[in-house]
PDB file of C-alpha atoms in Angstrom:
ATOM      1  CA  UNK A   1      14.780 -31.532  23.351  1.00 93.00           C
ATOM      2  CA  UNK A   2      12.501 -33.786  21.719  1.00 94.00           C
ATOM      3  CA  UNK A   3      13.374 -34.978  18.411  1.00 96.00           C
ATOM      4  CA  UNK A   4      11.875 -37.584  16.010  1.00 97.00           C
ATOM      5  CA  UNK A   5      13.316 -37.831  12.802  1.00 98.00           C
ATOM      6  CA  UNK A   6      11.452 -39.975  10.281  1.00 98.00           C
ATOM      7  CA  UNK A   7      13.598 -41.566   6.905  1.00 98.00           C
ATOM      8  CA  UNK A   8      12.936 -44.697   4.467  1.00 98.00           C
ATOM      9  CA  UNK A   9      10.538 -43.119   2.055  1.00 97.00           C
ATOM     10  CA  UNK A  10      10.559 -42.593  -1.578  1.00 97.00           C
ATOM     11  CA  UNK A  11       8.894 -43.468  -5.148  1.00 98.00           C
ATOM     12  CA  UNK A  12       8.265 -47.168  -5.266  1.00 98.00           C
ATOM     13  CA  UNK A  13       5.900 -48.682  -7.642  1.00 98.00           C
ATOM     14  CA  UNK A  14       2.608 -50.547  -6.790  1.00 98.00           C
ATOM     15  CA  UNK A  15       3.104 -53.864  -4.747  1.00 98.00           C
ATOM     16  CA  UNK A  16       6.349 -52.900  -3.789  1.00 98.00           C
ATOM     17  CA  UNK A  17       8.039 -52.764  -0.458  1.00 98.00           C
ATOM     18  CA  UNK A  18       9.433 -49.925   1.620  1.00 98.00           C
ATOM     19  CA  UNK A  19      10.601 -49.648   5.420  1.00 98.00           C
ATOM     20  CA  UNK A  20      10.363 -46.893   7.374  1.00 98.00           C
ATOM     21  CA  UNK A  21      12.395 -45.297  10.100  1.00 98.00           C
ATOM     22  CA  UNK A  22      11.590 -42.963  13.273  1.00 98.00           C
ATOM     23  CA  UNK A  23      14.517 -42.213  15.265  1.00 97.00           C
ATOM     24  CA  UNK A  24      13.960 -40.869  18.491  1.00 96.00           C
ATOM     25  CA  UNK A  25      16.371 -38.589  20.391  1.00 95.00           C
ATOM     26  CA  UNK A  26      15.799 -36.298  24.526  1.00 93.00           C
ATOM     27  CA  UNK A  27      14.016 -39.088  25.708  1.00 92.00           C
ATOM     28  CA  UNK A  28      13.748 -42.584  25.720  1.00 90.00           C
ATOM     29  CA  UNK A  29      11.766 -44.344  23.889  1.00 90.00           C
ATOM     30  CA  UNK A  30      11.290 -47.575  25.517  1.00 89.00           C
ATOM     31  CA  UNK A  31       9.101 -46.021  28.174  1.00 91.00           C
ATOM     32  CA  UNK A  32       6.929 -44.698  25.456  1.00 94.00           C
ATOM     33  CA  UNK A  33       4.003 -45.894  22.882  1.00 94.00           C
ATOM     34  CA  UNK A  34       4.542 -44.752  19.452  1.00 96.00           C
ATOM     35  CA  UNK A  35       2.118 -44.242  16.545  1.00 96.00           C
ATOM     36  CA  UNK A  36       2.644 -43.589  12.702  1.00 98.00           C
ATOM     37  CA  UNK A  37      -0.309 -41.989  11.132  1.00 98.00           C
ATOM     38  CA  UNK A  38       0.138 -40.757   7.495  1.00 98.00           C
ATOM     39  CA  UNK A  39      -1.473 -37.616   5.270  1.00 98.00           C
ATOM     40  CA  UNK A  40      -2.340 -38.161   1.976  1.00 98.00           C
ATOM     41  CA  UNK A  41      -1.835 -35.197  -0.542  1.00 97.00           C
ATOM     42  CA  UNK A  42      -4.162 -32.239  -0.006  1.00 95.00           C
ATOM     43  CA  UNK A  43      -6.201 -34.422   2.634  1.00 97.00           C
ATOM     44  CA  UNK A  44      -6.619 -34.936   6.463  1.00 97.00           C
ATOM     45  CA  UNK A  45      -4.584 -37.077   8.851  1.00 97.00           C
ATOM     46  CA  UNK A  46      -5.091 -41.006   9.089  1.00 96.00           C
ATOM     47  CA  UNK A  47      -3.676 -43.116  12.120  1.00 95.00           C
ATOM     48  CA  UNK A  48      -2.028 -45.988  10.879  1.00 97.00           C
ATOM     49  CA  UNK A  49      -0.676 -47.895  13.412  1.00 96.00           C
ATOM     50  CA  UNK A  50       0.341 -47.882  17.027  1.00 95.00           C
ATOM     51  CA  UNK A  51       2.878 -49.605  19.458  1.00 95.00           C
ATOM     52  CA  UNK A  52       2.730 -49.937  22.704  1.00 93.00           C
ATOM     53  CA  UNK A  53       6.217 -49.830  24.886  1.00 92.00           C
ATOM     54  CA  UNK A  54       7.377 -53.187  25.154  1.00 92.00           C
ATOM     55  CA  UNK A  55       5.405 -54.351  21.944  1.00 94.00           C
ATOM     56  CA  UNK A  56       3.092 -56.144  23.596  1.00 95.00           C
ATOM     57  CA  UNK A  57       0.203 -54.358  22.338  1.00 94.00           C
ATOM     58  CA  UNK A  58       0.250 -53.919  18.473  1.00 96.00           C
ATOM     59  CA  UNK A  59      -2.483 -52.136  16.437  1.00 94.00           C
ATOM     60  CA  UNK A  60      -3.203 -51.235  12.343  1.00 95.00           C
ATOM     61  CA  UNK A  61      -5.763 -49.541  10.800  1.00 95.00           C
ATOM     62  CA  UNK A  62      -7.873 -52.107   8.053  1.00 95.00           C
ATOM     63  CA  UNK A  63      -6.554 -50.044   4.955  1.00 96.00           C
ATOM     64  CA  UNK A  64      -2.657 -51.456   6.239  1.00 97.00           C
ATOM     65  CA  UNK A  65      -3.714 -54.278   8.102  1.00 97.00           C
ATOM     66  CA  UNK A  66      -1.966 -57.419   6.795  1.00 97.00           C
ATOM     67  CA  UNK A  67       0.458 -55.307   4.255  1.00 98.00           C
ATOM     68  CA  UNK A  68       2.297 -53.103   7.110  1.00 98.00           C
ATOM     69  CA  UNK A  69       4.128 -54.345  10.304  1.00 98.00           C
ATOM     70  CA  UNK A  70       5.046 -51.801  12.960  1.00 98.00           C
ATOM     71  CA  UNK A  71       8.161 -52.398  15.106  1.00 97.00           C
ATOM     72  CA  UNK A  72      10.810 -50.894  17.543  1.00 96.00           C
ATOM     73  CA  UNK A  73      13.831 -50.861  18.337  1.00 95.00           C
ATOM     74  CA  UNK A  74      14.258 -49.748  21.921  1.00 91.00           C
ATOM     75  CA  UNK A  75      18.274 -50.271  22.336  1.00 93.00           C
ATOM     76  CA  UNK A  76      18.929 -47.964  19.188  1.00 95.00           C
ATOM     77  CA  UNK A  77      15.586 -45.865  20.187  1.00 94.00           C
ATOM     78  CA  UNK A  78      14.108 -46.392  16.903  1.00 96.00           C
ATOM     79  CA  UNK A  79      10.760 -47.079  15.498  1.00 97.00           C
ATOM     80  CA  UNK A  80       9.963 -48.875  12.199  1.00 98.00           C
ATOM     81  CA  UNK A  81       7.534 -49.196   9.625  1.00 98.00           C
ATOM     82  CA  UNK A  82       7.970 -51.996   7.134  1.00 98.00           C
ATOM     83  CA  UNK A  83       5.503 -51.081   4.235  1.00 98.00           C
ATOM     84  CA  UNK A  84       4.337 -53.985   1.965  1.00 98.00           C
ATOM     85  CA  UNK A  85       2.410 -54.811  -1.033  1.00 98.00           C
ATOM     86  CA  UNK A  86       2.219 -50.845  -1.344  1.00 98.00           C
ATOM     87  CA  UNK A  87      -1.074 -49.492  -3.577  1.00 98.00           C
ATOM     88  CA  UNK A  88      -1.650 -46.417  -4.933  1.00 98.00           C
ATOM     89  CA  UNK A  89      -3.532 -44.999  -2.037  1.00 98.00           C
ATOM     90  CA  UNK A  90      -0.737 -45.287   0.147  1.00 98.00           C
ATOM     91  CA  UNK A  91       1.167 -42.623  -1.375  1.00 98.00           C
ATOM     92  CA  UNK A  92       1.351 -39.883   1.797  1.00 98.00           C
ATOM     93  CA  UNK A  93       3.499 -38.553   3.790  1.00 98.00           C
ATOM     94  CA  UNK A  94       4.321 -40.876   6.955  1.00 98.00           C
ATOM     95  CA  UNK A  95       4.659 -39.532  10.311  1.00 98.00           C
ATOM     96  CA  UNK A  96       5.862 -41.087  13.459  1.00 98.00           C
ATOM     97  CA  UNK A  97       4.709 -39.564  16.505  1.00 97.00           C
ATOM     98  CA  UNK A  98       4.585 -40.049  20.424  1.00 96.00           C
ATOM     99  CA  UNK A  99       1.864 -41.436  22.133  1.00 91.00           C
ATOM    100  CA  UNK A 100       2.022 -40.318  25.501  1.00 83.00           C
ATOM    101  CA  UNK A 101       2.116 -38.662  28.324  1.00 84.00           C
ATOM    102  CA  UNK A 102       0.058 -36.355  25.894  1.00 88.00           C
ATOM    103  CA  UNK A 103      -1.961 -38.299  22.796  1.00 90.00           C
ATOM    104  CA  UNK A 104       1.005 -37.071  19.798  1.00 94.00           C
ATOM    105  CA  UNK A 105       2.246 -34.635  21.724  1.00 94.00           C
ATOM    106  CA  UNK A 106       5.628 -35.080  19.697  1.00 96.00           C
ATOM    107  CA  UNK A 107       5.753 -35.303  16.140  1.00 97.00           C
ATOM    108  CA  UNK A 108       8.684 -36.195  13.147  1.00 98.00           C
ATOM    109  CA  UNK A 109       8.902 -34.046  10.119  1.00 98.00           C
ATOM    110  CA  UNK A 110       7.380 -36.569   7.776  1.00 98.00           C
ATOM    111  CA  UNK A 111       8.675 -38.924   5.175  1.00 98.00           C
ATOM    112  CA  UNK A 112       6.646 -39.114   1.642  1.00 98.00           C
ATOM    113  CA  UNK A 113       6.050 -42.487   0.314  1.00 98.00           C
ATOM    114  CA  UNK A 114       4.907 -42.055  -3.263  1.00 98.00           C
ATOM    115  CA  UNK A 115       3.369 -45.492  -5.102  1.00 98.00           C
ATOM    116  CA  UNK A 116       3.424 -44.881  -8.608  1.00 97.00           C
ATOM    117  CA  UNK A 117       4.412 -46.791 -11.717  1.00 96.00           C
TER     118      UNK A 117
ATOM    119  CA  UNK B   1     -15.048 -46.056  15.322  1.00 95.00           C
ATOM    120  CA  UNK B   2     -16.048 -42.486  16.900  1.00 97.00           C
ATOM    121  CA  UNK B   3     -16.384 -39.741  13.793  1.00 98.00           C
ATOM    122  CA  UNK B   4     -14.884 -36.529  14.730  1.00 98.00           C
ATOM    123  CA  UNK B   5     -16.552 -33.989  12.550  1.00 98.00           C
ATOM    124  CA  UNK B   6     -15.745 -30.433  12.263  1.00 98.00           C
ATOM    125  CA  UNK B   7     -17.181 -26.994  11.888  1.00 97.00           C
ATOM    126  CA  UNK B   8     -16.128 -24.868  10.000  1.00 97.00           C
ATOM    127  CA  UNK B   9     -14.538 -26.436   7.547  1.00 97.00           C
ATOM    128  CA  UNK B  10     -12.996 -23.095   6.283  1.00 96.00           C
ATOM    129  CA  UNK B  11     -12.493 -19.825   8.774  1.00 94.00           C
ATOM    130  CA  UNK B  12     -11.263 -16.661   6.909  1.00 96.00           C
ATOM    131  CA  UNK B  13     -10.458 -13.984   9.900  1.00 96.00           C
ATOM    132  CA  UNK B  14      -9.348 -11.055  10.083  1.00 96.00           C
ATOM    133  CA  UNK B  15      -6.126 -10.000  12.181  1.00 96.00           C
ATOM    134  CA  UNK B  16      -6.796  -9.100  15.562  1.00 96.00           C
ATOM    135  CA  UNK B  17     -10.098 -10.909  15.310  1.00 97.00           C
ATOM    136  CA  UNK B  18     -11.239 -14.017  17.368  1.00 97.00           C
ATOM    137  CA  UNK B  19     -11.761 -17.366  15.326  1.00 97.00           C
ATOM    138  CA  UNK B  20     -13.880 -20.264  16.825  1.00 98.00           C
ATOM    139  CA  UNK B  21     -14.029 -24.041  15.531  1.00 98.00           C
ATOM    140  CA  UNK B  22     -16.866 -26.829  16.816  1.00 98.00           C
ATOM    141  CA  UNK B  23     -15.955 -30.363  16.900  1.00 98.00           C
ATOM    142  CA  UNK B  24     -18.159 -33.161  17.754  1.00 98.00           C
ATOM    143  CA  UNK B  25     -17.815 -36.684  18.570  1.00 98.00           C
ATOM    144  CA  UNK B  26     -20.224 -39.351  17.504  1.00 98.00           C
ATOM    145  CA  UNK B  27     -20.308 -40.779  20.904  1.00 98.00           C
ATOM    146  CA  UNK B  28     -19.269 -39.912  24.414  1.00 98.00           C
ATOM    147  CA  UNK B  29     -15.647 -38.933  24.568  1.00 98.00           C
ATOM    148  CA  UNK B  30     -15.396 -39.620  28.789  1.00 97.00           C
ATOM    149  CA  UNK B  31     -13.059 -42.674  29.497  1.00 96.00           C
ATOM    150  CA  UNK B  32     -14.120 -45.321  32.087  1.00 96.00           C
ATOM    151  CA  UNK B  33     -11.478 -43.505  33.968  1.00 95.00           C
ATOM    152  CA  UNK B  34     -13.479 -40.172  33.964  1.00 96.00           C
ATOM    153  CA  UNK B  35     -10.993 -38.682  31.858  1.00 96.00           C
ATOM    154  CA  UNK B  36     -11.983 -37.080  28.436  1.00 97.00           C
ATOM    155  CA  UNK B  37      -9.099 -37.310  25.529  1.00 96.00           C
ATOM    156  CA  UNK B  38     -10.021 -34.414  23.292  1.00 97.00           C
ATOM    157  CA  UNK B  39      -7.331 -32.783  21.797  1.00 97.00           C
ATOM    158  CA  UNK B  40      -6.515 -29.908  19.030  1.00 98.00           C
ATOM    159  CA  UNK B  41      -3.568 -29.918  16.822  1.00 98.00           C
ATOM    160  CA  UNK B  42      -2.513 -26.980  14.350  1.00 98.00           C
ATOM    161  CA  UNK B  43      -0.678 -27.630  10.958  1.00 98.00           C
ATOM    162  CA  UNK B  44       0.831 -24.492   9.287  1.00 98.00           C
ATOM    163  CA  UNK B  45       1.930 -24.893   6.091  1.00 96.00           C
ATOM    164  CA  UNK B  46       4.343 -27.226   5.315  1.00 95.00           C
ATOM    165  CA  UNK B  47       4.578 -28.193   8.574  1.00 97.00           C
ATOM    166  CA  UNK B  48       4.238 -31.117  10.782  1.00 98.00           C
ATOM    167  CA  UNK B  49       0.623 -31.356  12.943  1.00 98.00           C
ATOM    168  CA  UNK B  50       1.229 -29.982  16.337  1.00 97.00           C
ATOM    169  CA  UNK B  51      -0.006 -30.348  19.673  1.00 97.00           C
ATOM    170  CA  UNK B  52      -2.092 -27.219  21.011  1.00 98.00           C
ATOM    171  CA  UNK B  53      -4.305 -28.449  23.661  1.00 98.00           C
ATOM    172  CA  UNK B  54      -4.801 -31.607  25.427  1.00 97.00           C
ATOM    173  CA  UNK B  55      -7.908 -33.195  27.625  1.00 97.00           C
ATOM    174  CA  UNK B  56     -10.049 -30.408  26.356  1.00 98.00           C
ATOM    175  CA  UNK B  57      -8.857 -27.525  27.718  1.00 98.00           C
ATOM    176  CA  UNK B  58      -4.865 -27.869  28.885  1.00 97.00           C
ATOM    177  CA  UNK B  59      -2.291 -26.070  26.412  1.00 97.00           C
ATOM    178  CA  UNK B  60       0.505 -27.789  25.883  1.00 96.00           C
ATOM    179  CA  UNK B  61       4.265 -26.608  26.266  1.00 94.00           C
ATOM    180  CA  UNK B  62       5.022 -23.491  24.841  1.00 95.00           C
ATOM    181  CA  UNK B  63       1.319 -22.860  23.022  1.00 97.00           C
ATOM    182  CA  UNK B  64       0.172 -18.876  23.253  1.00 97.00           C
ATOM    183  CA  UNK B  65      -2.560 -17.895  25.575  1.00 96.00           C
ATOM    184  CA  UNK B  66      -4.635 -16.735  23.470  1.00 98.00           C
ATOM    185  CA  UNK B  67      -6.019 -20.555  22.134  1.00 98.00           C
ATOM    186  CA  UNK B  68      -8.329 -22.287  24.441  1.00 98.00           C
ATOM    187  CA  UNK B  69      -9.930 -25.140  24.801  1.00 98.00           C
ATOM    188  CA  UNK B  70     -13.488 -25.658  26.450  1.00 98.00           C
ATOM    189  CA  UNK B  71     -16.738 -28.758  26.003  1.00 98.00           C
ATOM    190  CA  UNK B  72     -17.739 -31.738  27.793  1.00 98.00           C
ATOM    191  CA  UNK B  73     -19.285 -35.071  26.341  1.00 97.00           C
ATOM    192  CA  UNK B  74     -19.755 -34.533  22.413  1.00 98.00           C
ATOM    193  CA  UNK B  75     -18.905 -31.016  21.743  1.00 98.00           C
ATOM    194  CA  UNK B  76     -16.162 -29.277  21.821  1.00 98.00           C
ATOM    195  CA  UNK B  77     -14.385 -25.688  21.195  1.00 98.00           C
ATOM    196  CA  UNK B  78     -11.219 -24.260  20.026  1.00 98.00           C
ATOM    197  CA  UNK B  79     -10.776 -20.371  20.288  1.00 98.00           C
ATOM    198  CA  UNK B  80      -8.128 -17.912  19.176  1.00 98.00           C
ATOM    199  CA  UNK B  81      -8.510 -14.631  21.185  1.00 97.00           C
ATOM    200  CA  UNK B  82      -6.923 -13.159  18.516  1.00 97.00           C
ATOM    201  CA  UNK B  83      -5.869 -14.253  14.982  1.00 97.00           C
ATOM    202  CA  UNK B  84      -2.162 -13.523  14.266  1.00 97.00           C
ATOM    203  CA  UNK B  85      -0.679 -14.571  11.009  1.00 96.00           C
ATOM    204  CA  UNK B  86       0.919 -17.508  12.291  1.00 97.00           C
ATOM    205  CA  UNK B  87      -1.509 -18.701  12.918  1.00 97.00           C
ATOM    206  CA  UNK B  88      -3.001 -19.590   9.519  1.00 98.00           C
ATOM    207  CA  UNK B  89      -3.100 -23.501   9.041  1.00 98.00           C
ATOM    208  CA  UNK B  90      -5.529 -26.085   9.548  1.00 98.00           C
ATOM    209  CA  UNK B  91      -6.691 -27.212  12.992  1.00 98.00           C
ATOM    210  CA  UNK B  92      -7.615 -30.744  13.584  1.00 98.00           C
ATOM    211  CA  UNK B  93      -9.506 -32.259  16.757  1.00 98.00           C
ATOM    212  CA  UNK B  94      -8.689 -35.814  17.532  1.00 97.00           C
ATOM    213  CA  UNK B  95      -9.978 -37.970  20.312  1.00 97.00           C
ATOM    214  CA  UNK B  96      -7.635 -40.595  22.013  1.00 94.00           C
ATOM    215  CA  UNK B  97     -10.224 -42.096  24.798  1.00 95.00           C
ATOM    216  CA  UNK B  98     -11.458 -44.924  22.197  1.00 92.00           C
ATOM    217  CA  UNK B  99      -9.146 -47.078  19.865  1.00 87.00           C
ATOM    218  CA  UNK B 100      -8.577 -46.023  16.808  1.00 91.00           C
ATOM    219  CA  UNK B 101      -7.589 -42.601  17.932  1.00 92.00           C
ATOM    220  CA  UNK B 102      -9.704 -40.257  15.298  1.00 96.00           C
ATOM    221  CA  UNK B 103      -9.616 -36.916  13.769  1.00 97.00           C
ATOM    222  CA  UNK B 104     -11.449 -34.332  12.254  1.00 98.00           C
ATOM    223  CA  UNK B 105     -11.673 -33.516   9.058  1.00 98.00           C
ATOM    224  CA  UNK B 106      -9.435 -30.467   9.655  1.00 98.00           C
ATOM    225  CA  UNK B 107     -10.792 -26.442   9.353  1.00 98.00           C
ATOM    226  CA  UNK B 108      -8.361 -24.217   7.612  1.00 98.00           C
ATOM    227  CA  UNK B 109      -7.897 -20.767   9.093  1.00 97.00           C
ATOM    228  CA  UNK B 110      -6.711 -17.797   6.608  1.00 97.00           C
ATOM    229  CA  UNK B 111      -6.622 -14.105   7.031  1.00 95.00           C
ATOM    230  CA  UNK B 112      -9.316 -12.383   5.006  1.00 92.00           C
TER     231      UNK B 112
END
């Protein structure tokens, strides 16, 4: 069974850091591309970055690009999200989610990464 | 980036009763390789988004019969046969053929 199970997050105040954590389990994740895209209270879904399998290929949305790095881990089948210079509008809950065969056709249960002083 | 927009943006429906929600693309979503990456995704409550239908019109593992996919090009057209109460959440289309992959604004779904 597919599993991803998302940890890291928590109340951090504004330009603080956080890293995030995806850990993958019934499959492996070194043949797959991985994306975290996050939900904001009350409000729609927002890709935030994306990872191709061997990290070759590495993509951010502008509203994280140059605060947030996305990374993996293929050996412990894990998927990170290192979160800095955090602002208020980054508060959400954080998914991790699996890019392929199927465009997120697996998703974790969230993490919620609250910036607040 | 390609806008998804949505319509409805709210569906109340009555149990036993089909629902319908519109989603269109600001441009073309056919890939050079004559695929087209529409999906849906339902969120209940609480819940995590999940994957109901794929390249328009293909359900995904374990998704009821009774959604369905169907469109071409721009527009596009999720349908529940028949509402049950689970399946009250919002619904989000998304298109993966052009980086950044984009969604819809979402349309909520609630019995009346």
């Amino acid at each position: 069974e597919v599993q991803l199970v998302e940890s890291g997050g928590g109340l951090v105040k504004p330009g603080g850091s956080l890293r995030l954590s995806c850990a993958a389990s019934g499959f492996t994740l070194n043949t797959y591309s991985m994306s975290w895209v996050r939900q904001a209270p009350g409000k729609g879904l927002e890709w935030v970055s994306s990872i191709s399998s061997s990290s070759s290929h590495i993509y951010y949305a502008d509203s994280v690009k140059g605060r947030f790095t996305i990374s993996r881990d293929n050996a412990k089948n894990s998927l990170y999200l290192q979160m800095n210079s955090l602002r208020a509008e980054d508060t959400a809950v954080y998914y991790c989610a699996r890019d392929s065969p199927r465009p997120y056709d697996y998703w974790g249960q969230g993490t919620l990464v609250t910036v607040s002083s | 980036d390609i806008v998804m927009t949505q319509t409805p943006l709210s569906s109340p429906v009555t149990l036993g009763q089909p629902a319908s929600i519109s989603c269109r693309s600001s441009q073309s979503l056919v890939h050079t390789n004559g695929n087209t990456y529409l999906s849906w995704l339902q969120q209940r409550p609480g819940q995590p988004p999940r994957l109901l239908i794929y390249e328009i019109s293909n359900r995904f593992s374990g998704v009821p019969d009774r959604f369905s996919g169907s469109g071409a090009g721009t527009d596009f057209t999720l349908k529940i046969s028949r509402v049950e109460a689970e399946d009250v959440g919002v619904y989000y289309c998304m298109q993966a053929t052009q980086f950044p992959w984009t969604f819809g604004q979402g349309t909520k779904v609630e019995i009346k």
